[in-house]
């Protein structure tokens, strides 16, 4: 009996030891590249800005400033735009993923490759091409004029619409792929069962297919919403000055003179908290769904 | 009446004929079983009745209504799928209520009827669980409840017990029969387990390569197979080819030979009179043959042959002997009952008498072109 419990204990100790060894690299990584940088960010946010650098004098001014209406507006704008991006990518991504998942194995591979190919081109170059495409002398305006649909170039660039368009373009693959991976494993005999029980194609979709693809939609939404919330380069290149994303303002605070490191830090930290809250709520909701399965 | 009628039903996949012009009438309330080897088209036939496949040719009627082109959700038919196909994201209660909710039945009525179904399949205690929390047998019951609650005219079951272990299968089989008797709905039951089909069905169809080898009541099909395939597919049998040499009022005599030296004569009763000199096949079930060192005391109406034991296989309920008679090998089953056997156990290479009643021989008006029988027997003999 004694020996048995001893064995048990050594076994548990061993397990603890090996799990410690296995998680150490990750812990080191997260400490050096996440925890320490963010501690520095928090530390900077309560200091006083200098013209070029930072003065080590305690101050809560930047936190006060961060909660002023202009920054809150920018945060709201970022939230709304990323939410719209997420919704549009779901609306486009789901049908696309559905079609891919329902085609023959060979076509599936082809589609996946077609979705991945744009990644081989640099992200900024792709956004620049959109910029050229949408500009007053760009391909789109010229084509519309050529076909006599409009008389003078439309103001396409530097609008929220352009930002949304490019964000959807950039983030769509991150929505398609997780939904596809769920639909690809989907048991289609469940749809037959549903139709057998009297539900037509549309009802079966909403009662069976959609709820069972939530996992993919949820994963895709996180992959789209969070980077979209912090995006900087897209609104910078195709958006308008007056409706800046929070990411743009943060960059602006560190780039332009006089610099304001503390305010940039405070804003960054608010963005982090926002993402954390959204992730946490989303995860809890998702876990509730999982428990049922 | 709401009989199910299949008229010339055919299904082709590209050029492959999966179901070949099938005609069949099934009475309302009948328990009908399709039995056949893998790939013979059972599932395809069922899927056409359910509406998941549209027949290439032919029509399916329930009563006077042609349902062959209706989508599945408009047919008064429900299916029990082989893998149960319960919806994993909703509770057992909601699974069973699914069909009624779709039909917008009133909430309180749904509640009553689900309760009733849960009681029928003895699963009242599990209604708030989710499908992944149930065992295979329990999932099966829920699948049955989920289908029956819609009060279909026909219930289709595609190998519903295939995933269960033997004891549970036997138990569920009885329960299925009880449920069938309680609800009085037509059951179409697909299986490739012959004892299941024989046990459960009012009538059964033996399928082979997309068409029926025989349709009839279980004992009819077993005792009086019409085709070599039917005889061979259900149970074990000895198939002996021979020529009719004498026809009497009650029986015929058949000469079976491979060469003149190994000629044997067998008397058989018949249901349809053969023609003199016709070449036919005799089917003789191994359990009908008695085996002994001594000849039987009674001789009239008996066929008596002499042979040598080639192989012995112990099989629990019975022992199988392979006995060489002339150039033929016959399979004989002997049950282990002391009241029947008053002699020491038989041994390899012993000379024995085989005897059986004339009425236990059965004529099939077909010849075994593929020689499945002799080849199969040869395979079962161990080489010494
Ligand atoms: N969608 C399809 N496309 C092409 N061929 C098919 C299709 N469905 C079935 N078949 C073919 O039709 C034949 C009959 O198939 P079916 O599933 O009806 O057999 P089964 O009798 O149910 O067999 P099992 O006992 O193995 O379930 C098989 O040869 C199968 O390959
Ligand atoms: Mg099948």
XYZ file of C-alpha atoms and ligand atoms in Angstrom:
709
model
C 0.000 0.000 0.000
C 2.768 2.352 1.109
C 4.820 1.493 -1.935
C 1.866 2.086 -4.182
C 1.257 5.604 -2.926
C 4.968 6.331 -3.162
C 4.882 5.248 -6.750
C 1.918 7.474 -7.338
C 3.713 10.450 -5.845
C 6.902 9.961 -7.837
C 4.773 9.602 -10.927
C 3.022 12.889 -10.273
C 6.345 14.581 -9.502
C 7.748 13.237 -12.724
C 4.741 14.536 -14.638
C 5.169 17.956 -13.087
C 8.839 17.991 -13.912
C 8.365 17.012 -17.520
C 5.532 19.469 -18.018
C 7.743 22.194 -16.574
C 10.532 21.294 -18.972
C 8.149 21.308 -21.883
C 6.577 24.667 -21.071
C 9.819 26.482 -20.157
C 10.682 27.664 -23.693
C 7.211 29.088 -24.045
C 7.373 30.772 -20.656
C 10.730 32.341 -21.514
C 9.392 33.473 -24.853
C 6.286 35.024 -23.370
C 8.293 36.721 -20.609
C 10.813 38.344 -22.910
C 8.626 39.178 -25.855
C 5.321 39.915 -24.223
C 5.401 40.431 -20.494
C 8.512 42.617 -20.225
C 7.646 44.789 -23.258
C 4.190 45.417 -21.851
C 5.575 46.224 -18.419
C 7.745 48.802 -20.184
C 4.648 50.118 -21.974
C 2.780 50.491 -18.677
C 5.822 52.108 -17.107
C 6.194 54.598 -19.997
C 2.495 55.491 -19.865
C 2.867 57.094 -16.435
C 5.889 59.254 -17.329
C 6.144 62.752 -18.767
C 6.812 63.283 -22.493
C 9.894 65.143 -23.697
C 10.149 66.691 -27.145
C 12.293 63.826 -28.521
C 12.332 61.336 -25.693
C 10.903 60.776 -22.278
C 11.328 62.422 -18.870
C 11.366 60.118 -15.902
C 8.818 62.153 -13.931
C 5.603 60.485 -12.755
C 2.450 61.832 -14.402
C -1.098 60.627 -15.193
C -1.569 63.274 -17.877
C -1.323 60.820 -20.769
C -4.035 58.575 -19.268
C -6.295 61.606 -18.920
C -5.550 62.532 -22.520
C -6.158 58.968 -23.713
C -9.718 59.116 -22.467
C -10.462 62.387 -24.212
C -13.169 62.314 -26.845
C -10.914 62.463 -29.913
C -9.133 59.239 -28.959
C -12.311 57.533 -27.852
C -13.839 58.428 -31.227
C -10.900 56.849 -32.969
C -11.231 53.705 -30.870
C -14.957 53.530 -31.672
C -14.182 54.059 -35.338
C -11.647 51.217 -35.266
C -14.127 48.957 -33.466
C -16.929 49.678 -35.936
C -14.708 49.221 -38.967
C -13.240 45.930 -37.742
C -16.676 44.681 -36.779
C -17.972 45.531 -40.259
C -14.926 43.816 -41.769
C -15.626 40.711 -39.690
C -19.296 40.613 -40.682
C -18.557 41.112 -44.371
C -15.808 38.487 -44.350
C -18.257 36.035 -42.725
C -20.922 36.814 -45.331
C -18.477 36.290 -48.191
C -16.225 33.704 -46.545
C -18.896 31.240 -45.483
C -20.399 30.621 -48.942
C -16.921 30.452 -50.448
C -15.766 27.941 -47.828
C -18.982 25.974 -48.351
C -18.461 25.739 -52.090
C -14.828 24.717 -51.653
C -15.661 22.087 -49.034
C -18.316 20.620 -51.326
C -16.194 20.330 -54.443
C -14.054 17.369 -55.455
C -10.789 16.773 -53.598
C -8.710 17.987 -56.535
C -10.668 21.209 -56.902
C -10.446 21.766 -53.147
C -6.656 21.769 -53.302
C -6.739 24.114 -56.279
C -9.008 26.573 -54.463
C -6.860 26.508 -51.343
C -3.752 27.233 -53.410
C -5.581 30.106 -55.143
C -6.450 31.570 -51.755
C -2.888 31.243 -50.496
C -1.091 32.576 -53.600
C -1.691 36.290 -52.779
C 0.279 35.745 -49.564
C 3.362 35.274 -51.712
C 3.131 38.941 -52.714
C 4.196 41.471 -50.144
C 1.309 42.791 -48.077
C 2.218 46.470 -48.656
C 2.600 45.963 -52.397
C -0.878 44.460 -52.527
C -2.339 47.460 -50.711
C -0.455 49.816 -53.005
C -1.954 48.074 -56.008
C -5.398 48.704 -54.572
C -4.424 52.307 -54.083
C -3.413 52.605 -57.725
C -6.462 50.689 -58.867
C -8.856 52.955 -56.959
C -7.126 56.298 -57.578
C -8.642 59.112 -59.689
C -6.480 58.131 -62.701
C -6.666 54.472 -61.764
C -7.899 51.507 -63.739
C -11.349 51.455 -62.192
C -12.197 55.126 -62.787
C -10.766 54.993 -66.311
C -12.801 51.922 -67.115
C -16.003 53.478 -65.771
C -15.389 56.620 -67.820
C -14.501 54.579 -70.909
C -17.797 52.705 -70.733
C -19.607 56.000 -70.241
C -20.990 55.121 -66.818
C -19.560 58.279 -65.241
C -18.311 61.610 -66.599
C -15.556 62.437 -64.174
C -13.510 60.273 -61.782
C -15.182 59.203 -58.560
C -13.528 59.870 -55.250
C -12.900 56.241 -54.352
C -9.617 56.510 -52.550
C -9.370 58.114 -49.091
C -12.825 56.941 -48.055
C -14.033 54.554 -45.356
C -15.413 52.434 -48.150
C -11.938 51.983 -49.585
C -10.585 51.041 -46.161
C -13.344 48.491 -45.693
C -12.832 47.086 -49.164
C -9.108 46.581 -48.691
C -9.520 45.212 -45.157
C -12.040 42.650 -46.404
C -9.672 41.784 -49.229
C -6.703 41.359 -46.894
C -8.452 39.444 -44.109
C -10.864 37.271 -46.123
C -8.519 34.254 -46.299
C -8.300 34.205 -42.499
C -12.067 33.756 -42.431
C -12.329 31.255 -45.281
C -9.692 28.813 -44.078
C -11.014 28.037 -40.555
C -14.605 27.780 -41.821
C -13.439 25.522 -44.625
C -11.590 23.274 -42.195
C -14.795 22.808 -40.166
C -17.044 22.297 -43.192
C -14.603 19.887 -44.725
C -15.090 17.585 -41.739
C -18.828 18.210 -41.598
C -20.920 15.062 -41.547
C -23.329 15.622 -44.426
C -25.485 12.695 -43.392
C -26.763 15.027 -40.651
C -28.266 17.165 -43.392
C -29.914 14.100 -44.857
C -31.266 13.251 -41.422
C -32.656 16.758 -41.085
C -34.338 16.656 -44.487
C -35.617 13.188 -43.669
C -37.295 14.693 -40.597
C -39.116 17.259 -42.703
C -36.828 20.297 -42.798
C -36.203 21.682 -46.289
C -32.754 22.744 -47.511
C -32.929 26.258 -46.048
C -34.180 25.222 -42.617
C -31.685 22.380 -42.488
C -28.928 24.882 -43.195
C -29.949 27.171 -40.345
C -30.711 24.382 -37.884
C -27.785 22.062 -38.610
C -25.022 23.358 -40.871
C -24.743 26.843 -39.405
C -24.701 25.918 -35.696
C -22.183 23.173 -36.380
C -19.872 25.568 -38.260
C -19.828 28.094 -35.402
C -16.432 26.832 -34.328
C -14.916 27.890 -37.648
C -16.821 31.171 -37.794
C -15.636 31.970 -34.281
C -11.992 31.167 -35.027
C -12.179 33.147 -38.274
C -13.752 36.119 -36.498
C -10.907 36.274 -34.006
C -8.326 35.973 -36.761
C -9.985 38.844 -38.650
C -11.292 41.133 -35.939
C -8.185 41.445 -33.798
C -5.656 42.347 -36.491
C -8.295 44.570 -38.106
C -8.748 46.441 -34.848
C -5.059 47.314 -34.624
C -4.456 47.818 -38.340
C -2.294 50.748 -39.293
C -1.068 50.435 -42.832
C -4.406 49.976 -44.606
C -6.165 53.160 -43.393
C -2.855 54.971 -43.727
C -2.612 54.139 -47.436
C -6.234 54.166 -48.620
C -8.138 55.921 -45.823
C -8.843 59.544 -45.028
C -6.923 61.641 -42.470
C -10.086 62.655 -40.632
C -11.118 59.105 -39.714
C -7.980 57.601 -38.319
C -7.721 54.195 -36.724
C -6.298 53.976 -33.216
C -3.218 52.249 -34.645
C -2.534 55.271 -36.819
C -2.750 57.637 -33.848
C -0.348 55.522 -31.818
C 2.153 55.508 -34.667
C 1.686 59.218 -35.113
C 2.501 59.839 -31.430
C 5.852 58.050 -31.669
C 6.818 59.304 -35.125
C 6.037 63.000 -35.139
C 7.861 65.717 -33.185
C 7.146 66.542 -30.412
C 6.989 62.840 -29.593
C 4.607 61.572 -26.950
C 5.756 58.134 -25.799
C 3.557 58.093 -22.661
C 0.342 58.779 -24.587
C 1.263 56.191 -27.233
C 1.894 53.707 -24.420
C -1.410 54.443 -22.708
C -3.306 54.045 -25.996
C -1.490 50.810 -26.790
C -2.362 49.464 -23.407
C -6.030 50.374 -23.834
C -6.021 48.531 -27.174
C -4.497 45.498 -25.481
C -7.126 45.517 -22.750
C -9.878 45.837 -25.322
C -8.603 42.840 -27.257
C -8.189 40.864 -24.037
C -11.757 41.572 -22.931
C -13.168 40.666 -26.345
C -11.141 37.455 -26.531
C -12.073 36.453 -23.019
C -15.811 37.029 -23.496
C -15.710 35.297 -26.852
C -13.804 32.352 -25.436
C -16.208 31.922 -22.529
C -19.165 32.002 -24.841
C -17.481 29.521 -27.115
C -16.602 27.195 -24.247
C -20.232 27.113 -23.184
C -21.065 25.944 -26.670
C -18.310 23.346 -26.537
C -19.510 21.819 -23.292
C -22.705 20.820 -25.092
C -20.876 18.860 -27.728
C -54.559 1.091 -47.918
C -51.139 2.717 -47.720
C -49.137 -0.080 -49.259
C -45.669 0.646 -50.595
C -45.244 -0.248 -54.237
C -42.076 -0.252 -56.294
C -42.647 -0.440 -60.033
C -39.702 -1.189 -62.301
C -37.368 0.836 -60.050
C -33.906 1.207 -61.548
C -30.899 3.245 -60.471
C -27.835 3.761 -62.613
C -24.643 5.496 -61.522
C -23.048 6.472 -64.822
C -23.131 3.113 -66.567
C -23.201 0.997 -63.443
C -26.621 -0.449 -62.616
C -26.916 -0.440 -58.830
C -30.614 -1.364 -58.717
C -32.082 -3.239 -61.650
C -35.811 -2.898 -62.480
C -37.257 -3.984 -59.184
C -40.974 -4.651 -58.680
C -42.243 -5.111 -55.171
C -45.367 -4.645 -53.115
C -45.199 -4.288 -49.361
C -48.360 -4.358 -47.255
C -49.055 -1.681 -44.714
C -47.666 -2.699 -41.340
C -45.447 -5.396 -42.746
C -41.960 -6.003 -41.394
C -39.989 -6.470 -44.586
C -36.289 -7.154 -44.811
C -33.723 -6.768 -47.589
C -30.882 -9.193 -47.332
C -27.868 -9.395 -49.582
C -24.114 -9.247 -49.849
C -22.187 -5.994 -49.679
C -22.652 -3.788 -52.728
C -25.814 -5.489 -53.997
C -27.796 -2.229 -53.902
C -29.701 -2.410 -50.603
C -28.744 1.056 -49.420
C -29.363 2.533 -52.868
C -32.859 1.041 -52.905
C -33.615 2.416 -49.458
C -32.244 5.843 -50.358
C -34.574 5.970 -53.331
C -37.543 5.290 -51.069
C -36.311 7.935 -48.605
C -35.790 10.460 -51.400
C -32.014 10.894 -51.248
C -31.677 9.358 -54.693
C -34.086 9.758 -57.580
C -34.664 6.542 -59.576
C -33.262 6.566 -63.096
C -36.382 4.686 -64.136
C -39.567 3.466 -62.494
C -41.871 4.745 -59.791
C -42.429 4.423 -56.080
C -45.945 4.628 -54.690
C -47.356 4.897 -51.208
C -51.016 4.110 -51.563
C -51.909 5.834 -54.828
C -49.414 8.679 -54.497
C -46.304 8.587 -56.643
C -43.518 9.774 -54.339
C -40.559 8.936 -56.559
C -39.776 12.568 -57.437
C -40.608 14.239 -54.108
C -37.797 15.669 -51.961
C -37.126 13.743 -48.719
C -38.859 16.345 -46.535
C -42.132 15.868 -48.388
C -42.264 12.085 -48.056
C -44.198 10.296 -45.314
C -41.108 8.177 -44.721
C -38.398 8.290 -42.068
C -34.982 6.714 -41.919
C -32.800 5.197 -39.214
C -29.264 5.740 -40.432
C -26.534 3.221 -39.873
C -24.388 5.736 -37.973
C -27.493 7.101 -36.181
C -26.814 10.684 -37.408
C -28.073 12.281 -34.201
C -27.581 16.045 -34.135
C -24.582 16.592 -31.834
C -25.352 20.203 -30.921
C -28.819 19.725 -29.429
C -30.098 17.648 -26.519
C -31.760 14.247 -26.776
C -35.099 15.929 -26.143
C -34.536 18.396 -28.980
C -33.305 15.643 -31.256
C -36.540 13.739 -30.803
C -38.641 16.906 -31.042
C -36.873 18.013 -34.244
C -39.444 16.754 -36.715
C -42.417 18.146 -34.766
C -40.738 21.531 -34.295
C -40.157 21.740 -38.022
C -43.853 21.053 -38.528
C -44.677 23.805 -36.004
C -46.640 21.495 -33.722
C -47.805 23.166 -30.508
C -45.233 23.160 -27.695
C -47.331 21.264 -25.158
C -48.177 18.598 -27.708
C -44.495 18.231 -28.590
C -43.732 17.726 -24.932
C -46.332 14.983 -24.560
C -45.313 13.157 -27.674
C -41.583 13.298 -26.917
C -42.349 11.919 -23.474
C -44.358 9.131 -25.044
C -41.515 8.274 -27.425
C -38.922 8.347 -24.650
C -41.098 5.859 -22.829
C -41.481 3.649 -25.895
C -37.712 3.353 -26.294
C -37.110 3.314 -22.513
C -34.903 6.413 -22.444
C -36.881 8.739 -20.143
C -33.880 9.271 -17.879
C -31.634 10.597 -20.630
C -33.668 13.355 -22.226
C -31.436 16.273 -21.243
C -28.192 14.564 -22.227
C -26.337 15.201 -25.466
C -25.737 12.506 -28.097
C -22.033 12.096 -27.301
C -22.986 11.114 -23.747
C -24.863 8.018 -24.918
C -23.731 4.497 -25.736
C -24.266 2.987 -29.188
C -27.402 1.130 -28.149
C -28.872 4.230 -26.520
C -28.136 6.350 -29.594
C -29.937 3.717 -31.611
C -33.033 4.044 -29.462
C -33.006 7.819 -29.780
C -32.679 7.514 -33.549
C -35.732 5.247 -33.537
C -37.705 7.646 -31.340
C -36.695 10.622 -33.477
C -38.016 8.882 -36.583
C -41.175 7.331 -35.131
C -42.418 10.550 -33.522
C -43.266 11.801 -37.025
C -45.652 8.874 -37.474
C -44.269 7.941 -40.890
C -46.114 5.538 -43.148
C -42.884 3.655 -43.706
C -39.815 3.396 -41.491
C -36.543 2.643 -43.255
C -33.753 1.014 -41.277
C -30.336 0.629 -42.902
C -28.348 -1.924 -40.924
C -29.367 -0.254 -37.686
C -27.703 -2.821 -35.460
C -24.475 -3.323 -37.367
C -22.404 -1.303 -34.908
C -23.620 -3.094 -31.786
C -22.169 -6.175 -30.120
C -23.881 -9.540 -30.478
C -25.838 -9.615 -27.199
C -27.063 -6.050 -27.548
C -27.974 -6.757 -31.154
C -30.142 -9.710 -30.136
C -31.752 -7.610 -27.444
C -32.409 -4.640 -29.735
C -33.812 -6.977 -32.358
C -36.519 -8.141 -29.972
C -37.160 -4.572 -28.942
C -37.498 -3.488 -32.560
C -40.092 -6.206 -33.079
C -41.975 -5.049 -30.006
C -41.886 -1.449 -31.227
C -43.077 -2.581 -34.631
C -46.021 -4.386 -33.067
C -46.817 -1.361 -30.899
C -46.858 1.252 -33.679
C -48.065 -0.818 -36.643
C -45.950 1.080 -39.151
C -44.371 -0.604 -42.187
C -40.715 -1.391 -41.424
C -38.163 -1.839 -44.206
C -35.116 -3.372 -42.701
C -31.798 -3.697 -44.518
C -29.205 -6.089 -43.245
C -26.553 -8.448 -44.421
C -26.953 -10.575 -41.321
C -29.098 -13.505 -42.376
C -30.159 -14.691 -38.935
C -31.330 -11.148 -38.151
C -33.450 -11.128 -41.288
C -34.855 -14.611 -40.674
C -35.721 -13.756 -37.087
C -37.340 -10.431 -37.572
C -39.032 -10.244 -40.952
C -42.562 -11.121 -42.000
C -41.171 -11.356 -45.489
C -37.753 -10.825 -46.930
C -36.083 -10.230 -50.268
C -32.699 -11.658 -51.095
C -30.844 -9.239 -53.318
C -28.015 -9.986 -55.680
C -26.372 -7.495 -58.018
C -29.278 -5.070 -57.989
C -32.146 -7.511 -58.406
C -34.078 -9.935 -56.244
C -32.945 -13.540 -56.106
C -36.084 -14.429 -54.139
C -38.890 -12.779 -52.197
C -40.847 -14.674 -49.589
C -41.445 -15.580 -45.979
C -38.337 -16.562 -44.014
C -39.113 -20.294 -43.825
C -40.090 -20.350 -47.490
C -36.845 -18.766 -48.524
C -34.807 -21.002 -46.275
C -36.555 -24.294 -46.946
C -37.477 -23.741 -50.561
C -34.858 -21.526 -52.217
C -35.698 -20.800 -55.848
C -32.231 -19.877 -57.005
C -28.739 -21.158 -56.356
C -27.867 -17.723 -54.997
C -30.728 -17.743 -52.490
C -29.905 -21.265 -51.361
C -26.286 -20.489 -50.959
C -26.585 -17.021 -49.409
C -28.876 -18.054 -46.560
C -27.480 -20.692 -44.278
C -25.259 -23.503 -45.470
C -26.284 -25.959 -48.063
C -25.057 -28.806 -50.221
C -25.733 -28.201 -53.881
C -25.635 -31.331 -55.992
C -26.186 -31.263 -59.718
C -28.079 -34.173 -61.249
C -30.367 -35.483 -63.961
C -33.977 -36.469 -63.333
C -34.349 -40.140 -64.222
C -37.703 -41.138 -62.710
C -40.807 -39.152 -61.826
C -43.364 -40.586 -59.438
C -46.503 -39.044 -57.951
C -44.842 -37.852 -54.784
C -41.160 -37.873 -55.570
C -38.561 -37.934 -58.303
C -35.290 -39.781 -58.531
C -32.196 -37.873 -59.516
C -28.901 -39.334 -60.623
C -25.893 -37.310 -59.610
C -22.581 -38.219 -61.081
C -19.215 -36.975 -62.005
C -18.390 -40.164 -63.883
C -20.128 -43.519 -64.217
C -18.102 -45.010 -61.383
C -19.204 -42.388 -58.843
C -22.895 -42.336 -59.558
C -25.313 -41.722 -56.692
C -29.086 -41.751 -56.691
C -31.154 -39.358 -54.590
C -34.921 -39.293 -54.138
C -36.567 -35.946 -53.665
C -40.057 -34.559 -53.257
C -40.960 -31.618 -55.436
C -43.201 -28.541 -55.442
C -43.104 -28.127 -59.161
C -42.861 -31.269 -61.206
C -39.578 -31.580 -63.097
C -39.322 -32.921 -66.622
C -37.714 -36.261 -67.319
C -33.995 -35.939 -68.149
C -33.949 -32.325 -66.968
C -30.668 -31.274 -65.368
C -31.363 -29.645 -62.005
C -29.602 -28.836 -58.748
C -30.521 -30.429 -55.437
C -30.207 -28.335 -52.308
C -29.698 -30.277 -49.108
C -29.185 -28.409 -45.836
C -26.348 -29.917 -43.736
C -28.473 -30.029 -40.563
C -31.057 -32.258 -42.244
C -28.582 -35.072 -42.759
C -28.014 -37.674 -40.061
C -24.591 -39.259 -39.746
C -23.848 -42.604 -38.120
C -21.643 -45.686 -38.223
C -24.776 -47.800 -38.640
C -27.505 -47.577 -41.260
C -30.913 -46.396 -40.038
C -33.434 -49.002 -38.913
C -36.215 -47.384 -40.909
C -35.602 -47.245 -44.634
C -38.739 -46.048 -46.482
C -38.665 -42.474 -47.743
C -35.044 -42.189 -46.679
C -32.029 -41.478 -48.803
C -29.091 -43.473 -47.528
C -25.539 -42.921 -48.731
C -22.214 -44.240 -47.605
C -19.108 -42.140 -47.323
C -15.829 -41.380 -45.597
C -15.224 -38.531 -43.153
C -12.733 -36.096 -44.651
C -12.780 -33.360 -42.046
C -14.316 -32.463 -38.722
C -14.854 -28.935 -37.422
C -16.146 -28.304 -33.926
C -18.627 -25.415 -33.878
C -20.153 -25.108 -30.428
C -23.813 -25.809 -31.172
C -22.909 -28.460 -33.705
C -20.016 -30.268 -35.301
C -19.481 -30.022 -39.020
C -18.374 -33.140 -40.885
C -17.213 -33.089 -44.456
C -18.015 -36.479 -45.901
C -16.801 -37.776 -49.229
C -19.542 -39.639 -51.064
C -18.392 -40.933 -54.433
C -16.839 -37.877 -56.036
C -19.004 -35.474 -53.978
C -18.214 -33.776 -50.734
C -21.189 -33.272 -48.444
C -21.359 -31.008 -45.444
C -23.182 -32.479 -42.453
C -24.042 -30.802 -39.158
C -24.557 -32.929 -36.100
C -25.920 -31.459 -32.918
C -24.418 -32.531 -29.638
C -27.300 -34.250 -27.974
C -26.702 -37.421 -26.052
C -30.317 -38.466 -26.637
C -29.676 -38.593 -30.375
C -26.260 -40.123 -30.384
C -25.624 -43.391 -28.698
C -22.255 -44.071 -30.172
C -18.685 -42.982 -29.628
C -17.633 -39.838 -31.438
C -16.800 -40.216 -35.079
C -13.262 -39.872 -36.276
C -11.351 -38.840 -39.363
C -11.462 -41.332 -42.247
C -14.213 -43.404 -40.706
C -16.791 -45.005 -42.977
C -20.237 -43.627 -42.189
C -23.822 -43.727 -43.315
C -25.559 -40.479 -44.243
C -29.346 -40.495 -44.337
C -32.176 -37.995 -44.575
C -35.836 -37.848 -45.460
C -36.843 -37.360 -49.113
C -38.778 -34.214 -48.229
C -35.601 -32.581 -46.993
C -34.126 -32.559 -50.481
C -35.183 -29.593 -52.533
C -35.038 -29.071 -56.282
C -33.668 -25.833 -57.729
C -34.344 -25.450 -61.429
C -30.980 -23.935 -62.156
C -27.439 -25.207 -62.433
C -24.496 -23.959 -60.452
C -22.537 -22.522 -63.333
C -19.926 -20.900 -61.168
C -19.417 -24.045 -59.092
C -19.520 -21.935 -55.923
C -20.570 -24.937 -53.934
C -17.839 -27.425 -54.703
C -15.138 -24.785 -54.621
C -16.313 -23.530 -51.304
C -16.400 -26.991 -49.768
C -12.912 -27.695 -51.053
C -11.728 -24.538 -49.346
C -13.095 -25.676 -46.007
C -11.223 -28.989 -46.048
C -7.907 -28.823 -44.306
C -4.979 -30.350 -46.102
C -3.426 -33.124 -44.081
N -23.287 7.710 -55.365
C -22.804 6.630 -55.994
N -22.066 6.758 -57.113
C -21.594 5.670 -57.771
N -21.791 4.407 -57.377
C -22.515 4.200 -56.258
C -23.054 5.298 -55.506
N -23.728 4.793 -54.449
C -23.606 3.455 -54.533
N -22.890 3.092 -55.619
C -22.576 1.716 -56.038
O -23.774 0.994 -56.086
C -23.588 -0.314 -55.584
C -24.602 -0.597 -54.503
O -24.286 0.181 -53.381
P -25.129 0.102 -52.044
O -24.567 1.116 -51.128
O -26.553 0.207 -52.373
O -24.766 -1.343 -51.545
P -25.297 -2.100 -50.237
O -26.069 -3.269 -50.711
O -25.963 -1.145 -49.329
O -23.930 -2.611 -49.627
P -23.477 -2.699 -48.077
O -24.031 -3.967 -47.534
O -21.984 -2.766 -48.190
O -23.964 -1.466 -47.399
C -22.155 -0.403 -55.102
O -21.408 -1.107 -56.060
C -21.711 1.021 -55.016
O -20.352 1.126 -55.334
Mg -25.497 -0.324 -47.384
